[in-house]
Amino acid sequence: MNPLILDDLCERLQLTEVARLAGPRADSAAAAQDPYTAYLADLLQAEVDARQQRYVSSRVQMAHLPFRKPLDTFDFAFQPSIDERQIRELATLQWIDAAANILFLGPPGVGKSHLTVSLALQAIQARQSVYFVTIQDMIADLRRAWEDNRFPARLAVYTRPKLLCVDEVGYLPLERLDATLFFRLVSARYERGSMILTSNKSFSEWGEVFGDAVLATAILDRLLHHSTVVNIRGESYRLREKKRSQGRDGLLVPPASGTVHA
Ligand code: ADP
Ligand code: MG
């Protein structure tokens, strides 16, 4: 067949990978005496894979993930307080179908954001809509919208995605209005869409974070009703990496005098 006709047909069907690989794969299929059907399946698989990659890349950008680390980059051996089987179970995403939540609690550097991103990537690959935001950025945005009388439209931005990841709850305390806006968001998503939250504060400290024990209880009540809480206790991965690189450079022993930076 005239390769120009094949190129033209592929262009009309938007089969860019088939067009690119048809020639070279035909040669290797002929050499290996592969059946025609295997050759065709091979080409179509390449097309499907490329489309999935393009889809994931664009959705990762739309989701505003702060980085892109799949679950296989997480070193479970480093953090024994995490039950690997539980995380792998969560990676099957059944909790998203149930509109349930995940809360990762623990001190800085133990992998809360990493695991959130990994599960978010998993959800994107499964074609679920995802949005990732820090609580600070989200609340600042909702507050501006509140002051400009366009709160419902902005709230919809955070209620629409099937999975909303809210990072860094508790790093800074919220003002009363901010806490109320967060409560509105949690109520709007309750039993409708999943959330992953990360926090360095235990639940008993959420009263201080939200500046009001009653409001904090109402928020927790809704978040925890259908939820998995993952408590991570352990060393900071960041500090380990820092110690390691310092060790390599022979700087592990701090200077005898002067300021030692953490
Ligand atoms: P947290 O959100 O709990 O403060 P992060 O998830 O941001 O911590 O982790 C800090 C850094 O260390 C990130 O670059 C993350 O990818 C990495 N990290 C943390 N824990 C692990 C781990 N167990 N395996 C691999 N990388 C890790
Ligand atoms: Mg984090």
PDB file of N, CA and C in Angstrom, residues 13 44 146 153 249:
ATOM      1  N   LEU A  13      -8.082  10.224  10.896  1.00  0.00           N
ATOM      2  CA  LEU A  13      -8.558   9.581  12.135  1.00  0.00           C
ATOM      3  C   LEU A  13      -7.772  10.056  13.356  1.00  0.00           C
ATOM      4  N   LEU A  44      -2.254  -0.085  17.720  1.00  0.00           N
ATOM      5  CA  LEU A  44      -3.374   0.573  18.412  1.00  0.00           C
ATOM      6  C   LEU A  44      -3.056   0.763  19.899  1.00  0.00           C
ATOM      7  N   TRP A 146     -15.914  36.071  48.777  1.00  0.00           N
ATOM      8  CA  TRP A 146     -16.948  36.437  49.758  1.00  0.00           C
ATOM      9  C   TRP A 146     -17.097  37.966  49.796  1.00  0.00           C
ATOM     10  N   ALA A 153     -19.947  31.139  43.196  1.00  0.00           N
ATOM     11  CA  ALA A 153     -19.234  30.729  41.977  1.00  0.00           C
ATOM     12  C   ALA A 153     -17.860  30.151  42.328  1.00  0.00           C
ATOM     13  N   ASP A 249      29.408  15.533  52.185  1.00  0.00           N
ATOM     14  CA  ASP A 249      30.335  16.652  52.050  1.00  0.00           C
ATOM     15  C   ASP A 249      31.236  16.809  53.266  1.00  0.00           C
TER      16      ASP A 249
END
